[in-house]
Short mmCIF file of C-alpha atoms in Angstrom, two decimals:
data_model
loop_
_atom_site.label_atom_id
_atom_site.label_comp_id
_atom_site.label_asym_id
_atom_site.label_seq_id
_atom_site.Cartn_x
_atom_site.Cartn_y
_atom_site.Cartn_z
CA UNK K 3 0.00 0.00 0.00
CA UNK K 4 0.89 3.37 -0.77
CA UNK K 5 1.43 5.84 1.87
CA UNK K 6 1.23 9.28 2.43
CA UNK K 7 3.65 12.07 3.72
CA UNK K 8 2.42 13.30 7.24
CA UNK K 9 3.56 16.71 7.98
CA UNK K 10 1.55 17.88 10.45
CA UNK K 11 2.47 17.19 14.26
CA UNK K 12 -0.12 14.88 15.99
CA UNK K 13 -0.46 16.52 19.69
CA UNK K 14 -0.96 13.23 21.77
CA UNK K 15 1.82 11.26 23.37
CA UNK K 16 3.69 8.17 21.90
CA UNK K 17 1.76 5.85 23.77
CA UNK K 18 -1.84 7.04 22.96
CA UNK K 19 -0.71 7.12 18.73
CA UNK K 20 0.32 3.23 19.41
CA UNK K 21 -2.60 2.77 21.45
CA UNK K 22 -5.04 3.56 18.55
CA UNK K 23 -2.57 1.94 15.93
CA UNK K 24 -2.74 -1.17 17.59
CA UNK K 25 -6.81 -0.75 18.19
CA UNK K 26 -7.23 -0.07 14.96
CA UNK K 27 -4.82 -2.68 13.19
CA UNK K 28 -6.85 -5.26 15.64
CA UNK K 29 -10.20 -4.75 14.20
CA UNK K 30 -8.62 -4.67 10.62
CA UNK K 31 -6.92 -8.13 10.90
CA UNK K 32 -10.04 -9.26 13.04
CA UNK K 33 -12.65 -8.50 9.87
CA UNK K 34 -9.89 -10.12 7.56
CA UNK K 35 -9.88 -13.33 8.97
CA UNK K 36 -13.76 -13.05 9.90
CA UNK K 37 -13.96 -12.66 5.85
CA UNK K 38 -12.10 -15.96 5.41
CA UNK K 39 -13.73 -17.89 7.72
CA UNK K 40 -16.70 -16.76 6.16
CA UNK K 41 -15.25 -17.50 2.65
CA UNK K 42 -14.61 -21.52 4.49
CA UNK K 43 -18.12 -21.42 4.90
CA UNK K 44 -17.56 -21.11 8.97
CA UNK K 45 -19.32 -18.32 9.24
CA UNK K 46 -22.98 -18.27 8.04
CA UNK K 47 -25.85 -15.94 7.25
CA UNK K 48 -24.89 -11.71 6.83
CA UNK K 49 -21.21 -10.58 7.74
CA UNK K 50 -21.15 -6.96 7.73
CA UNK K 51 -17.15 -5.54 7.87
CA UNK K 52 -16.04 -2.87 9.09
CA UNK K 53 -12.56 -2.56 7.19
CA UNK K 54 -11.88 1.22 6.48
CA UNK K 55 -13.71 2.53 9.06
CA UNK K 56 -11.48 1.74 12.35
CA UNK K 57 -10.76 5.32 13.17
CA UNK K 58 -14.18 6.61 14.14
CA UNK K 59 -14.80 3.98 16.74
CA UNK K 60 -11.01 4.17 18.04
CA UNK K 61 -11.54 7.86 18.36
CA UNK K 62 -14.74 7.90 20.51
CA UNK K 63 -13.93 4.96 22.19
CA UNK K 64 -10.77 7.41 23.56
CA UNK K 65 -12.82 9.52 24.64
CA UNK K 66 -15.56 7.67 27.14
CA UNK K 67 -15.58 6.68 30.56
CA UNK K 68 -16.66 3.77 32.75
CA UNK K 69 -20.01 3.34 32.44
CA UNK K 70 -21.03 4.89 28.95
CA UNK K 71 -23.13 2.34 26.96
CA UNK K 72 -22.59 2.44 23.20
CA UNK K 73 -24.92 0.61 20.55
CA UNK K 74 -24.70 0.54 16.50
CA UNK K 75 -25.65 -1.19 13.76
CA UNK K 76 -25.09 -5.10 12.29
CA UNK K 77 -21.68 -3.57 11.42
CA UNK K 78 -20.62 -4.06 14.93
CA UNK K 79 -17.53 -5.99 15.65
CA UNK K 80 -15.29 -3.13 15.46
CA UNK K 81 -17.49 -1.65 18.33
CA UNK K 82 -17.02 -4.58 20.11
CA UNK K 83 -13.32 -5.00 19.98
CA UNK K 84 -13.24 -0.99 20.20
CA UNK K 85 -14.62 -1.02 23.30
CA UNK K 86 -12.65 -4.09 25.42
CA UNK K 87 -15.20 -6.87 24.31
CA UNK K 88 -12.86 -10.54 23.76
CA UNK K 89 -11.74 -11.46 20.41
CA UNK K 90 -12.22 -15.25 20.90
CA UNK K 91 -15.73 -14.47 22.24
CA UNK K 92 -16.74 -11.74 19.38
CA UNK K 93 -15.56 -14.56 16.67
CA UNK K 94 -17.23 -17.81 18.53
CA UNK K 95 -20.22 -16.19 18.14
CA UNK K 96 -19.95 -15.12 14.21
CA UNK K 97 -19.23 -18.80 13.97
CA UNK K 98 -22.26 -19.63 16.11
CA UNK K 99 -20.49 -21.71 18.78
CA UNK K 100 -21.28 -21.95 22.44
CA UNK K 101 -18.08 -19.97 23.12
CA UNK K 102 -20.07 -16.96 21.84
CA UNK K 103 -20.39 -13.77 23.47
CA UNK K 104 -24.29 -14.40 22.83
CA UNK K 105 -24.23 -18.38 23.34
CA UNK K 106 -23.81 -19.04 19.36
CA UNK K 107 -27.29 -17.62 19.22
CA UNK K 108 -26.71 -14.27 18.27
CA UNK K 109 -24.52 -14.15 15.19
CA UNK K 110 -22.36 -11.14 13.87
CA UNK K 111 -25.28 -8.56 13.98
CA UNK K 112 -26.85 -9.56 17.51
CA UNK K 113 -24.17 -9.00 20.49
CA UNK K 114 -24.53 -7.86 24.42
CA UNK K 115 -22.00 -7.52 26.58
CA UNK K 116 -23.22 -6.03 30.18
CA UNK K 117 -19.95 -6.01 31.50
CA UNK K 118 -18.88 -3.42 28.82
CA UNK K 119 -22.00 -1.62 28.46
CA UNK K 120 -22.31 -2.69 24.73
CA UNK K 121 -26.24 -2.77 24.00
CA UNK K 122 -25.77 -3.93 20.57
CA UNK K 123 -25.72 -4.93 17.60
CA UNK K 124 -28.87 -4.61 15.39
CA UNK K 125 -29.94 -6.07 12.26
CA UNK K 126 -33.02 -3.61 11.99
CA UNK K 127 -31.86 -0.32 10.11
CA UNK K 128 -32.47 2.94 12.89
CA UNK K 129 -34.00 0.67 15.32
CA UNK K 130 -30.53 1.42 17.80
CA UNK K 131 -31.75 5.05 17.61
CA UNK K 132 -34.77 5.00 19.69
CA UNK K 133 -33.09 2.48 22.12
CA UNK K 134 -29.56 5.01 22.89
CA UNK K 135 -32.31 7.40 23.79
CA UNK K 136 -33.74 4.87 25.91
CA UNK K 137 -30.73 4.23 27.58
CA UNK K 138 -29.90 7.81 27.73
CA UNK K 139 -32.71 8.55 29.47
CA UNK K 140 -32.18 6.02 32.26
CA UNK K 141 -29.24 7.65 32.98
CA UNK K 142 -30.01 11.14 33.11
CA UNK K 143 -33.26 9.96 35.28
CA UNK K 144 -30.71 8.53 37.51
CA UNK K 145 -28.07 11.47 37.49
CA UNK K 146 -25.19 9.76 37.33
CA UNK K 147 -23.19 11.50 34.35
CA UNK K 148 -22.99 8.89 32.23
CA UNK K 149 -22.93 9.71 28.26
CA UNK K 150 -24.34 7.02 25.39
CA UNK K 151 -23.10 6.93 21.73
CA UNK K 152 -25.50 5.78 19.34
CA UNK K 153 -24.05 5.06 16.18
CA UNK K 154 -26.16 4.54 12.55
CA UNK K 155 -25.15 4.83 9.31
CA UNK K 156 -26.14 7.35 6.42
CA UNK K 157 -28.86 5.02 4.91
CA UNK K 158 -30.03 4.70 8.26
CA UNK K 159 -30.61 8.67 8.48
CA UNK K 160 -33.49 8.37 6.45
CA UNK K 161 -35.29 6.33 8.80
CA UNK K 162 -38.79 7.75 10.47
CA UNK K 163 -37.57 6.46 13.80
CA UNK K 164 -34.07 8.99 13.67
CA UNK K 165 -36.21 12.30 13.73
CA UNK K 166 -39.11 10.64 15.96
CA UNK K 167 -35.46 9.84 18.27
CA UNK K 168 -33.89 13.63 17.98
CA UNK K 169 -37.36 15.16 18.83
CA UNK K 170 -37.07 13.56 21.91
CA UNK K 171 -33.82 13.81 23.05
CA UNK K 172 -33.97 17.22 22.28
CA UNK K 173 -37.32 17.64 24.25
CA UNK K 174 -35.79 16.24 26.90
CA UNK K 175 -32.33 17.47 26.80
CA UNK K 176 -30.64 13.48 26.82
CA UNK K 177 -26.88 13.32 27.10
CA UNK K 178 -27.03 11.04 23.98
CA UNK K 179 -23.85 11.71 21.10
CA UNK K 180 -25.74 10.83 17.80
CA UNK K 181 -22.85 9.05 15.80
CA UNK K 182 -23.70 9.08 11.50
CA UNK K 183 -21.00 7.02 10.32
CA UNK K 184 -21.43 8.32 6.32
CA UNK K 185 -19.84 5.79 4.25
CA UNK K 186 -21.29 7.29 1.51
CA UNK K 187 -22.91 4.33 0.44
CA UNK K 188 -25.86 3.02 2.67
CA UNK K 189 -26.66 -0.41 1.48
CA UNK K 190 -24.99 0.26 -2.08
CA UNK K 191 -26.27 3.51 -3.41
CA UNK K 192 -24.50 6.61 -3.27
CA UNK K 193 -25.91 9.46 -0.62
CA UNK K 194 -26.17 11.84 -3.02
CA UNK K 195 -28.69 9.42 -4.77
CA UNK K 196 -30.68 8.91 -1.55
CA UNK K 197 -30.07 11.94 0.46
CA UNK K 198 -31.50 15.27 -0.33
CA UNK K 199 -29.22 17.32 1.73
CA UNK K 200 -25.03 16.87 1.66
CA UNK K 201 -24.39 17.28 5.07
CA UNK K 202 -26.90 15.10 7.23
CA UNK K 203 -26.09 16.53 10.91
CA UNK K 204 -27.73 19.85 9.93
CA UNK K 205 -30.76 17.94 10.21
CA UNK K 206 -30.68 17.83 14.04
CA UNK K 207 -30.74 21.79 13.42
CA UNK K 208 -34.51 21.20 13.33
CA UNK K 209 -34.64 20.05 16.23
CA UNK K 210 -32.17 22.52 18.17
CA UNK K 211 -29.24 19.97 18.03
CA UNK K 212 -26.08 21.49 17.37
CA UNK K 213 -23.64 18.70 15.60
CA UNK K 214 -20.79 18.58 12.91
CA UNK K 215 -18.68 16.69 10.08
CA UNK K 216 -15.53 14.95 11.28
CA UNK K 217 -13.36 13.51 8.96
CA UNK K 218 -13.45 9.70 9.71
CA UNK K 219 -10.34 8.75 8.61
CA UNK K 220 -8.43 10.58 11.07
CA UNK K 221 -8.89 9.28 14.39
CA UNK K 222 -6.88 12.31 16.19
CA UNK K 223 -9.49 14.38 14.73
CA UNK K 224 -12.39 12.00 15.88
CA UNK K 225 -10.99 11.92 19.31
CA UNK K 226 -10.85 15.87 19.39
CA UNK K 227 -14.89 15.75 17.87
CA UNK K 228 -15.90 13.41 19.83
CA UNK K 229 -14.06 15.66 23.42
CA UNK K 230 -16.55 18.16 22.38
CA UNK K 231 -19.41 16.34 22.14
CA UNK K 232 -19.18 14.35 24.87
CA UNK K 233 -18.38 17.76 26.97
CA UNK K 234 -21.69 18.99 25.52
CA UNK K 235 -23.98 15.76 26.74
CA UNK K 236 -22.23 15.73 30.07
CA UNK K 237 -22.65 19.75 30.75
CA UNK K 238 -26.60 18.82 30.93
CA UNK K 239 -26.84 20.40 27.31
CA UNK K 240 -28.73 17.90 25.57
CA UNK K 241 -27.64 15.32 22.45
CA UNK K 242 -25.36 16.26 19.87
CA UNK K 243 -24.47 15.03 16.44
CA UNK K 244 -21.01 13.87 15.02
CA UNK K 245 -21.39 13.10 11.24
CA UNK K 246 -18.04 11.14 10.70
CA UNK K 247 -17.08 10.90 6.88
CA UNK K 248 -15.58 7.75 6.50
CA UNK K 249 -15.74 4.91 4.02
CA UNK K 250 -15.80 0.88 3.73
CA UNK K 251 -13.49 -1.13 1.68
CA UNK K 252 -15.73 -4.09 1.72
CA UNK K 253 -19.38 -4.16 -0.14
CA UNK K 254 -21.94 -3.27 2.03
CA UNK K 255 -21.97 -7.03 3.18
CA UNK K 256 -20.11 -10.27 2.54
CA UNK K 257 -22.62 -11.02 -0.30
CA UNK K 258 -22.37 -8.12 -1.55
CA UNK K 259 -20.27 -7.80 -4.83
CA UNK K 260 -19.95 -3.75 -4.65
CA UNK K 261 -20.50 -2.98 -8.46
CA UNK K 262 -21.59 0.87 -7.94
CA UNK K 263 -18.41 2.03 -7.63
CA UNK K 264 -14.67 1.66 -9.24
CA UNK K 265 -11.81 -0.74 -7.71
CA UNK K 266 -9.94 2.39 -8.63
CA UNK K 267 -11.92 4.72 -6.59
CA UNK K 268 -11.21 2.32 -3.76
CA UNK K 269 -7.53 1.61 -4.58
CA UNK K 270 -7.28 5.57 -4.13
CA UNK K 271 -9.12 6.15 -0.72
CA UNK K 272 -6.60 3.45 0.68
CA UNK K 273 -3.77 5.07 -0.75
CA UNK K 274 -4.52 8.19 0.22
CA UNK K 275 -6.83 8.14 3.26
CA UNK K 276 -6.29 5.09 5.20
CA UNK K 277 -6.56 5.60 9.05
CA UNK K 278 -3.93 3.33 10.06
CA UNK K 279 -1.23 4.12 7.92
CA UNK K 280 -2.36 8.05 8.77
CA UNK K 281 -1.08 6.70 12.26
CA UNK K 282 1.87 4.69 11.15
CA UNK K 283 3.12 7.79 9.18
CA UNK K 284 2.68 9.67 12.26
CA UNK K 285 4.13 6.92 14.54
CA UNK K 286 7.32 7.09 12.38
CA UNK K 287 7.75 10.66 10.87
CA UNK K 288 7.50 11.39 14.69
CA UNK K 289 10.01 9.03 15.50
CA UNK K 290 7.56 7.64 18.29
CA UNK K 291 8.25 4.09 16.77
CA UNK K 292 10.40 2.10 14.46
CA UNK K 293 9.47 0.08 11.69
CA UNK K 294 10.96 -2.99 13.50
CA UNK K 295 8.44 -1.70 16.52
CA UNK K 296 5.27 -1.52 14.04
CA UNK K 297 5.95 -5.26 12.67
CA UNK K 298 6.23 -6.61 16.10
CA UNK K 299 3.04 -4.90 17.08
CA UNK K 300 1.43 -6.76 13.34
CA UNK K 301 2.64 -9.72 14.44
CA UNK K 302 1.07 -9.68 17.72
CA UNK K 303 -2.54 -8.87 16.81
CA UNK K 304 -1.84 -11.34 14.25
CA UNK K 305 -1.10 -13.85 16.84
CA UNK K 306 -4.55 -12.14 18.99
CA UNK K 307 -6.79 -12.71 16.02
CA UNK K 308 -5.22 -16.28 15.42
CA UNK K 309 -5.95 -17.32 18.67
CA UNK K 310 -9.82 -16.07 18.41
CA UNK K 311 -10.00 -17.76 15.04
CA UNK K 312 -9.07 -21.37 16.72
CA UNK K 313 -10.78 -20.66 19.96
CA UNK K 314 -13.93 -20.52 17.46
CA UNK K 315 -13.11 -23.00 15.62
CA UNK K 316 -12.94 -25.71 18.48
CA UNK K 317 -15.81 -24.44 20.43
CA UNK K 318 -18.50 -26.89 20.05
CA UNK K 319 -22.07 -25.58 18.85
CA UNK K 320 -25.11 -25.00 20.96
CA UNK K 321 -27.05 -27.62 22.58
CA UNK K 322 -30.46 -27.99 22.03
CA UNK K 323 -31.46 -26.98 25.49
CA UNK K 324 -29.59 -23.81 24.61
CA UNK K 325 -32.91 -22.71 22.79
CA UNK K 326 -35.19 -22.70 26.08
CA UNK K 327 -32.39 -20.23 27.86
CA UNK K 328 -32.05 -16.57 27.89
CA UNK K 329 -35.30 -15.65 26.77
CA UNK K 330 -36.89 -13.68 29.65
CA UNK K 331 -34.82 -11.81 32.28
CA UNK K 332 -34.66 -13.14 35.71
CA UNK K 333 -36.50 -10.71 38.11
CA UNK K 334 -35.34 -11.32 41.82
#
C-alpha cells in the first residue's frame, strides 16, 4: 500500500498514537480473517465488515468513561473490539459456537455484553436510535453522568424512527452523542442518490441539536470531535451530532459484490486516506516508533486474532437446550 507524507504534528503522546494503531490494526486483521472464515463457509448468514472505518470507533472509544453504553448497527464488531469486548468471544459467536459472546445464538449482527455496556448490535436499520435514547434517558433519570453513543449509518438517516429519536432527546435534553458514520454508500447507493441534503447533521438543526462533520479517517481528529461532544452531553446540554465521513473497503456485506463504484476509486481512498497508515506515518515521521516496533506490534494482533480464530473454531455448537435459555430476564 501506498502511503502518504504526514507533515503535520499529531499533539498526543507516543503511547496514545500506538494505542489507537494497535486498536485499529486489531479490528482490521479481526474483519480479515472473519472474511475468510466466512469465505470456508464457517461463518454463516450476513457478515457486515467494518474494514476502512477503524478510526471513528477508536476515536470515541478514547474519549468515554466507565459506564457509557454504546450501541450501533449489524456492522458491529469493530465496536465490540473498540470497546474491550474478547476477540475469541466476538468470533465464537460469528461462527455460532457456544463460546459466543451471545451463546452461538446471536450471530455477527446480535451482540450484548453487560460487563462493557455494549447494548448492541442490530440487524433492523435505525431501530438502535430510539433504544440510545432509551438508555440515555435512564441515565439522566438517575443522574449519574454517564454519556451514550448511538451510532447509525447514512442510509439509516433516512429512517422515520431517527427524527421521531432527535425530537425527543432534544425535548428532553438526553446526554445522547448521535454518531452518523457516512460511508457514503448506505446499502450500495450513493448518498447523493438517496439523500436530499449533503451534510446530514444539519438535520438535528430542526430540532435545536447542534452537531458537525468529522473527517473519519483521522482518528486524532475523531478523538478531538468526539471531546466536544461528549463535553456537551455531560454539561446537561442535551444530544449532539457527530457526522463522521468515513468509508468501507468491503461491499456493504459479505454477499455483496460492490458494483456501484470503481476498484480504482477504492484503490485511491486506501492510498490516500487510510486511518492506520495516517497513524503509522505519524508513529514514524514522529520518531515515536520504528518500523521494526510496528511489525512486532502486526505480528502480535496477528497472533490475537489467530488465537480467536481457533478458539472458534474448536468451540463446540449449541445444545439444544440452549434454545429454552435466555429468553426472559430473571426478576429477583
Amino acid at each position: 500500500m501506498a502511503t502518504r507524507k504526514t507533515t503535520k504534528k499529531s499533539n498526543v503522546s507516543s503511547e496514545e498514537l500506538t494505542s489507537y494503531y494497535r486498536e485499529m490494526l486489531l479490528i482490521r486483521r479481526f474483519e480479515e480473517k472473519a472474511g475468510q472464515l466466512y469465505g470456508m463457509s464457517l461463518i454463516g448468514g450476513f457478515c457486515h465488515l467494518y474494514i476502512g472505518q477503524e478510526a471513528v470507533v477508536v476515536g470515541l472509544e478514547s474519549v468515554t468513561e466507565e459506564g457509557d453504553k454504546r450501541l450501533t448497527s449489524y456492522r458491529d464488531h469493530g465496536h465490540m473490539l473498540a470497546c474491550g469486548m474478547d476477540p475469541g468471544g466476538v468470533m465464537a459467536e460469528l461462527t455460532g459456537r457456544v463460546g459466543g459472546l451471545s451463546k452461538g445464538k446471536g450471530g455477527s449482527m446480535h451482540m450484548f455484553s453487560k460487563e462493557k455496556h455494549f447494548y448492541g448490535g442490530h440487524g433492523i436499520v435505525g431501530a438502535q436510535v430510539p433504544i440510545g435514547a432509551g438508555l440515555a434517558f435512564a441515565d439522566k433519570y438517575k443522574g449519574n453522568g454517564r454519556v451514550t453513543f448511538t451510532y447509525f449509518g447514512d442510509g439509516a438517516a433516512n429512517q422515520g424512527q431517527v427524527y421521531e429519536t432527535f425530537n425527543m432527546a432534544a425535548l428532553w435534553q438526553l446526554p445522547v452523542v448521535f454518531v452518523i458514520e457516512n460511508n457514503q454508500y448506505a446499502m450500495g447507493t450513493a448518498q447523493q442518490r438517496s439523500t436530499s441534503t449533503k451534510d446530514i447533521y444539519h438535520r438535528g438543526e430542526a430540532f435545536g441539536i447542534p452537531g458537525e462533520i468529522v473527517n473519519g479517517m483521522d482518528v486524532l481528529a475523531v478523538r478531538e470531535a468526539g471531546q466536544k461532544a461528549i463535553a456537551h452531553c455531560r454539561s446537561g446540554k442535551g444530544p449532539y451530532i457527530l457526522e463522521v465521513k468515513t468509508y468501507r473497503y468491503r461491499g456493504h456485506s459479505m454477499s455483496d459484490p460492490a458494483k456501484y463504484r470503481t476498484r480504482e476509486e477504492v484503490k485511491k481512498v486506501r492510498e490516500t486516506s487510510d486511518p492506520i497508515e495516517h497513524v503509522r506515518d505519524l508513529l514514524l515521521s514522529g520518531k515515536h516508533a520504528s518500523e521494526d516496533d510496528l511489525k512486532a506490534i502486526d505480528k502480535e494482533i496477528k497472533g490475537i486474532v489467530s488465537k480467536a480464530a481457533d478458539f472458534a473454531k474448536e468451540s463446540p455448537e449449541p445444545a439444544v437446550e440452549e434454545l429454552w435459555t435466555d429468553i426472559y430476564a430473571e426478576v429477583s
